[in-house]
Amino acid sequence: PIAMQNNPNDFATLMLFGIFIALICTKFTKNRNGKIIHYVLGSNYLVLILLTTSRANLIGLLMAIAFLIIMSSKKKILFLIVIPIIILLFPEFIPNLSSLFIFDFLGTGSDGMRLGLIKNGFRFLIDSFGIGVGAGQIEYWMSHKAIYYTGGITNMHNWWIEILTS
């Protein structure tokens, strides 16, 4: 399925949107069979997100579930239904939940490289007196003027910082 997107994170983001589209379709579908189909599709998207292990999308999914429970008028019922379902259907998910929130910003892994890219982006913004480096110039600056560790990656990997730096 990742062939639809460039990497597992993009695919998981697409599946996250799919969950919300399935919820919206369920809300507006009148017949019972249509609702069942939308629930099955939403469940399929959920499983695919879990299989990608995309940390950002899993955190986003948890935040969305928490938001929906908080905004619901049936908070207690939803809380008593959702938590046992997660525990029963995904027993391996609970021990791995804590690993979602472990970041290694000081190392040379993905987190450290992304932090280096962001810090370099801010540094380039300072060096260009707040104007930015110009459209399409970030990769050049990153390959020739980077101060912080990026592991040879020149693409910012952060859309907001890229816009700010450009």
mmCIF file of C-alpha atoms in Angstrom:
data_model
loop_
_atom_site.group_PDB
_atom_site.id
_atom_site.type_symbol
_atom_site.label_atom_id
_atom_site.label_comp_id
_atom_site.label_asym_id
_atom_site.label_seq_id
_atom_site.Cartn_x
_atom_site.Cartn_y
_atom_site.Cartn_z
ATOM 1 C CA PRO A 1 0.000 0.000 0.000
ATOM 2 C CA ILE A 2 2.924 2.379 0.528
ATOM 3 C CA ALA A 3 3.299 2.503 -3.250
ATOM 4 C CA MET A 4 0.385 4.962 -3.146
ATOM 5 C CA GLN A 5 2.566 7.405 -1.215
ATOM 6 C CA ASN A 6 6.295 8.024 -0.934
ATOM 7 C CA ASN A 7 6.807 6.639 2.557
ATOM 8 C CA PRO A 8 4.955 5.054 5.505
ATOM 9 C CA ASN A 9 4.334 8.420 7.187
ATOM 10 C CA ASP A 10 2.541 9.852 4.142
ATOM 11 C CA PHE A 11 0.524 6.663 3.800
ATOM 12 C CA ALA A 12 -0.459 6.786 7.491
ATOM 13 C CA THR A 13 -1.536 10.425 7.106
ATOM 14 C CA LEU A 14 -3.768 9.418 4.196
ATOM 15 C CA MET A 15 -5.264 6.651 6.346
ATOM 16 C CA LEU A 16 -5.817 9.128 9.205
ATOM 17 C CA PHE A 17 -7.844 11.318 6.851
ATOM 18 C CA GLY A 18 -9.676 8.167 5.769
ATOM 19 C CA ILE A 19 -10.763 7.489 9.348
ATOM 20 C CA PHE A 20 -12.325 10.933 9.631
ATOM 21 C CA ILE A 21 -13.980 10.640 6.230
ATOM 22 C CA ALA A 22 -15.424 7.272 7.289
ATOM 23 C CA LEU A 23 -16.735 8.863 10.508
ATOM 24 C CA ILE A 24 -18.349 11.698 8.556
ATOM 25 C CA CYS A 25 -19.911 9.249 6.086
ATOM 26 C CA THR A 26 -21.211 7.162 9.000
ATOM 27 C CA LYS A 27 -22.827 10.245 10.500
ATOM 28 C CA PHE A 28 -24.692 11.124 7.310
ATOM 29 C CA THR A 29 -25.527 7.626 6.047
ATOM 30 C CA LYS A 30 -29.132 6.656 6.724
ATOM 31 C CA ASN A 31 -29.204 2.898 6.116
ATOM 32 C CA ARG A 32 -27.681 0.309 8.394
ATOM 33 C CA ASN A 33 -25.598 -1.513 5.756
ATOM 34 C CA GLY A 34 -23.930 1.743 4.731
ATOM 35 C CA LYS A 35 -23.018 2.495 8.333
ATOM 36 C CA ILE A 36 -21.524 -0.996 8.744
ATOM 37 C CA ILE A 37 -19.427 -0.531 5.600
ATOM 38 C CA HIS A 38 -18.115 2.815 6.863
ATOM 39 C CA TYR A 39 -17.256 1.327 10.270
ATOM 40 C CA VAL A 40 -15.398 -1.532 8.580
ATOM 41 C CA LEU A 41 -13.479 0.914 6.362
ATOM 42 C CA GLY A 42 -12.612 3.099 9.364
ATOM 43 C CA SER A 43 -11.403 0.028 11.260
ATOM 44 C CA ASN A 44 -9.294 -0.993 8.261
ATOM 45 C CA TYR A 45 -7.684 2.447 8.163
ATOM 46 C CA LEU A 46 -6.996 2.229 11.901
ATOM 47 C CA VAL A 47 -5.226 -1.118 11.531
ATOM 48 C CA LEU A 48 -3.168 0.217 8.625
ATOM 49 C CA ILE A 49 -2.076 3.215 10.706
ATOM 50 C CA LEU A 50 -1.028 0.888 13.517
ATOM 51 C CA LEU A 51 0.953 -1.264 11.079
ATOM 52 C CA THR A 52 2.888 1.712 9.695
ATOM 53 C CA THR A 53 4.030 2.673 13.221
ATOM 54 C CA SER A 54 4.070 6.311 12.138
ATOM 55 C CA ARG A 55 4.648 8.072 15.439
ATOM 56 C CA ALA A 56 3.145 11.417 14.444
ATOM 57 C CA ASN A 57 -0.008 9.842 13.053
ATOM 58 C CA LEU A 58 -0.451 7.563 16.064
ATOM 59 C CA ILE A 59 -0.136 10.550 18.390
ATOM 60 C CA GLY A 60 -2.556 12.490 16.174
ATOM 61 C CA LEU A 61 -4.990 9.579 16.271
ATOM 62 C CA LEU A 62 -4.796 9.391 20.074
ATOM 63 C CA MET A 63 -5.374 13.148 20.316
ATOM 64 C CA ALA A 64 -8.346 12.900 17.942
ATOM 65 C CA ILE A 65 -9.895 10.065 19.954
ATOM 66 C CA ALA A 66 -9.409 12.045 23.173
ATOM 67 C CA PHE A 67 -10.941 15.136 21.545
ATOM 68 C CA LEU A 68 -13.954 13.199 20.272
ATOM 69 C CA ILE A 69 -14.523 11.678 23.706
ATOM 70 C CA ILE A 70 -14.222 15.058 25.447
ATOM 71 C CA MET A 71 -16.577 16.763 22.978
ATOM 72 C CA SER A 72 -19.127 13.970 23.081
ATOM 73 C CA SER A 73 -22.258 14.295 25.157
ATOM 74 C CA LYS A 74 -21.928 10.628 26.079
ATOM 75 C CA LYS A 75 -18.427 10.853 27.592
ATOM 76 C CA LYS A 76 -18.767 8.100 30.158
ATOM 77 C CA ILE A 77 -20.278 5.605 27.729
ATOM 78 C CA LEU A 78 -17.637 6.274 25.072
ATOM 79 C CA PHE A 79 -14.834 6.094 27.613
ATOM 80 C CA LEU A 80 -16.106 2.761 28.916
ATOM 81 C CA ILE A 81 -16.420 1.392 25.376
ATOM 82 C CA VAL A 82 -13.287 2.750 23.640
ATOM 83 C CA ILE A 83 -10.679 1.856 26.275
ATOM 84 C CA PRO A 84 -11.664 -1.843 26.612
ATOM 85 C CA ILE A 85 -11.855 -2.185 22.820
ATOM 86 C CA ILE A 86 -8.325 -0.830 22.450
ATOM 87 C CA ILE A 87 -7.048 -3.120 25.213
ATOM 88 C CA LEU A 88 -8.795 -6.223 23.819
ATOM 89 C CA LEU A 89 -8.139 -5.707 20.114
ATOM 90 C CA PHE A 90 -4.621 -4.312 20.348
ATOM 91 C CA PRO A 91 -2.886 -5.807 23.404
ATOM 92 C CA GLU A 92 0.554 -5.102 21.913
ATOM 93 C CA PHE A 93 -0.380 -1.432 21.518
ATOM 94 C CA ILE A 94 -0.447 -0.607 25.251
ATOM 95 C CA PRO A 95 3.212 -1.557 26.021
ATOM 96 C CA ASN A 96 4.347 0.204 22.836
ATOM 97 C CA LEU A 97 2.405 3.360 23.726
ATOM 98 C CA SER A 98 5.207 4.629 25.940
ATOM 99 C CA SER A 99 7.725 4.191 23.114
ATOM 100 C CA LEU A 100 5.754 6.743 21.087
ATOM 101 C CA PHE A 101 6.830 9.469 23.456
ATOM 102 C CA ILE A 102 10.531 8.611 23.651
ATOM 103 C CA PHE A 103 12.524 11.050 21.556
ATOM 104 C CA ASP A 104 16.295 11.064 21.032
ATOM 105 C CA PHE A 105 17.091 14.647 20.082
ATOM 106 C CA LEU A 106 20.733 14.393 21.109
ATOM 107 C CA GLY A 107 21.608 11.339 19.030
ATOM 108 C CA THR A 108 22.277 10.855 15.350
ATOM 109 C CA GLY A 109 18.955 9.151 14.657
ATOM 110 C CA SER A 110 15.891 10.543 12.951
ATOM 111 C CA ASP A 111 14.952 12.827 15.854
ATOM 112 C CA GLY A 112 18.437 14.328 16.096
ATOM 113 C CA MET A 113 18.628 14.916 12.340
ATOM 114 C CA ARG A 114 15.199 16.588 12.264
ATOM 115 C CA LEU A 115 16.165 18.832 15.163
ATOM 116 C CA GLY A 116 19.397 19.718 13.350
ATOM 117 C CA LEU A 117 17.416 20.594 10.217
ATOM 118 C CA ILE A 118 15.112 22.857 12.218
ATOM 119 C CA LYS A 119 17.989 24.540 14.049
ATOM 120 C CA ASN A 120 19.806 25.099 10.755
ATOM 121 C CA GLY A 121 16.604 26.569 9.298
ATOM 122 C CA PHE A 122 16.404 29.088 12.130
ATOM 123 C CA ARG A 123 20.117 29.813 11.724
ATOM 124 C CA PHE A 124 19.618 30.492 7.998
ATOM 125 C CA LEU A 125 16.734 32.810 8.849
ATOM 126 C CA ILE A 126 19.018 34.760 11.203
ATOM 127 C CA ASP A 127 21.840 34.826 8.622
ATOM 128 C CA SER A 128 19.429 36.243 6.021
ATOM 129 C CA PHE A 129 18.274 38.975 8.446
ATOM 130 C CA GLY A 130 14.776 37.491 8.701
ATOM 131 C CA ILE A 131 14.083 37.714 4.988
ATOM 132 C CA GLY A 132 14.669 34.042 4.240
ATOM 133 C CA VAL A 133 17.040 32.306 1.878
ATOM 134 C CA GLY A 134 14.741 32.396 -1.155
ATOM 135 C CA ALA A 135 12.479 29.855 -2.789
ATOM 136 C CA GLY A 136 14.304 26.649 -3.660
ATOM 137 C CA GLN A 137 17.516 27.648 -1.918
ATOM 138 C CA ILE A 138 17.173 25.729 1.343
ATOM 139 C CA GLU A 139 18.791 22.553 -0.023
ATOM 140 C CA TYR A 140 21.808 24.525 -1.226
ATOM 141 C CA TRP A 141 22.193 26.307 2.109
ATOM 142 C CA MET A 142 21.707 23.027 3.971
ATOM 143 C CA SER A 143 24.412 21.256 1.968
ATOM 144 C CA HIS A 144 26.934 24.123 2.067
ATOM 145 C CA LYS A 145 26.248 26.173 5.217
ATOM 146 C CA ALA A 146 24.745 23.753 7.741
ATOM 147 C CA ILE A 147 26.150 24.072 11.256
ATOM 148 C CA TYR A 148 24.119 21.413 13.045
ATOM 149 C CA TYR A 149 24.102 17.677 12.284
ATOM 150 C CA THR A 150 21.675 16.657 9.525
ATOM 151 C CA GLY A 151 23.080 13.308 8.437
ATOM 152 C CA GLY A 152 23.537 14.616 4.884
ATOM 153 C CA ILE A 153 19.825 15.334 4.494
ATOM 154 C CA THR A 154 19.097 18.642 2.790
ATOM 155 C CA ASN A 155 15.279 18.551 2.720
ATOM 156 C CA MET A 156 13.798 20.324 5.771
ATOM 157 C CA HIS A 157 11.211 17.636 6.636
ATOM 158 C CA ASN A 158 9.146 20.327 8.353
ATOM 159 C CA TRP A 159 6.746 22.273 6.187
ATOM 160 C CA TRP A 160 6.305 25.219 8.572
ATOM 161 C CA ILE A 161 10.019 25.780 9.139
ATOM 162 C CA GLU A 162 10.636 25.409 5.407
ATOM 163 C CA ILE A 163 8.135 28.172 4.639
ATOM 164 C CA LEU A 164 9.654 30.380 7.332
ATOM 165 C CA THR A 165 13.214 29.743 6.134
ATOM 166 C CA SER A 166 12.351 30.303 2.468
#
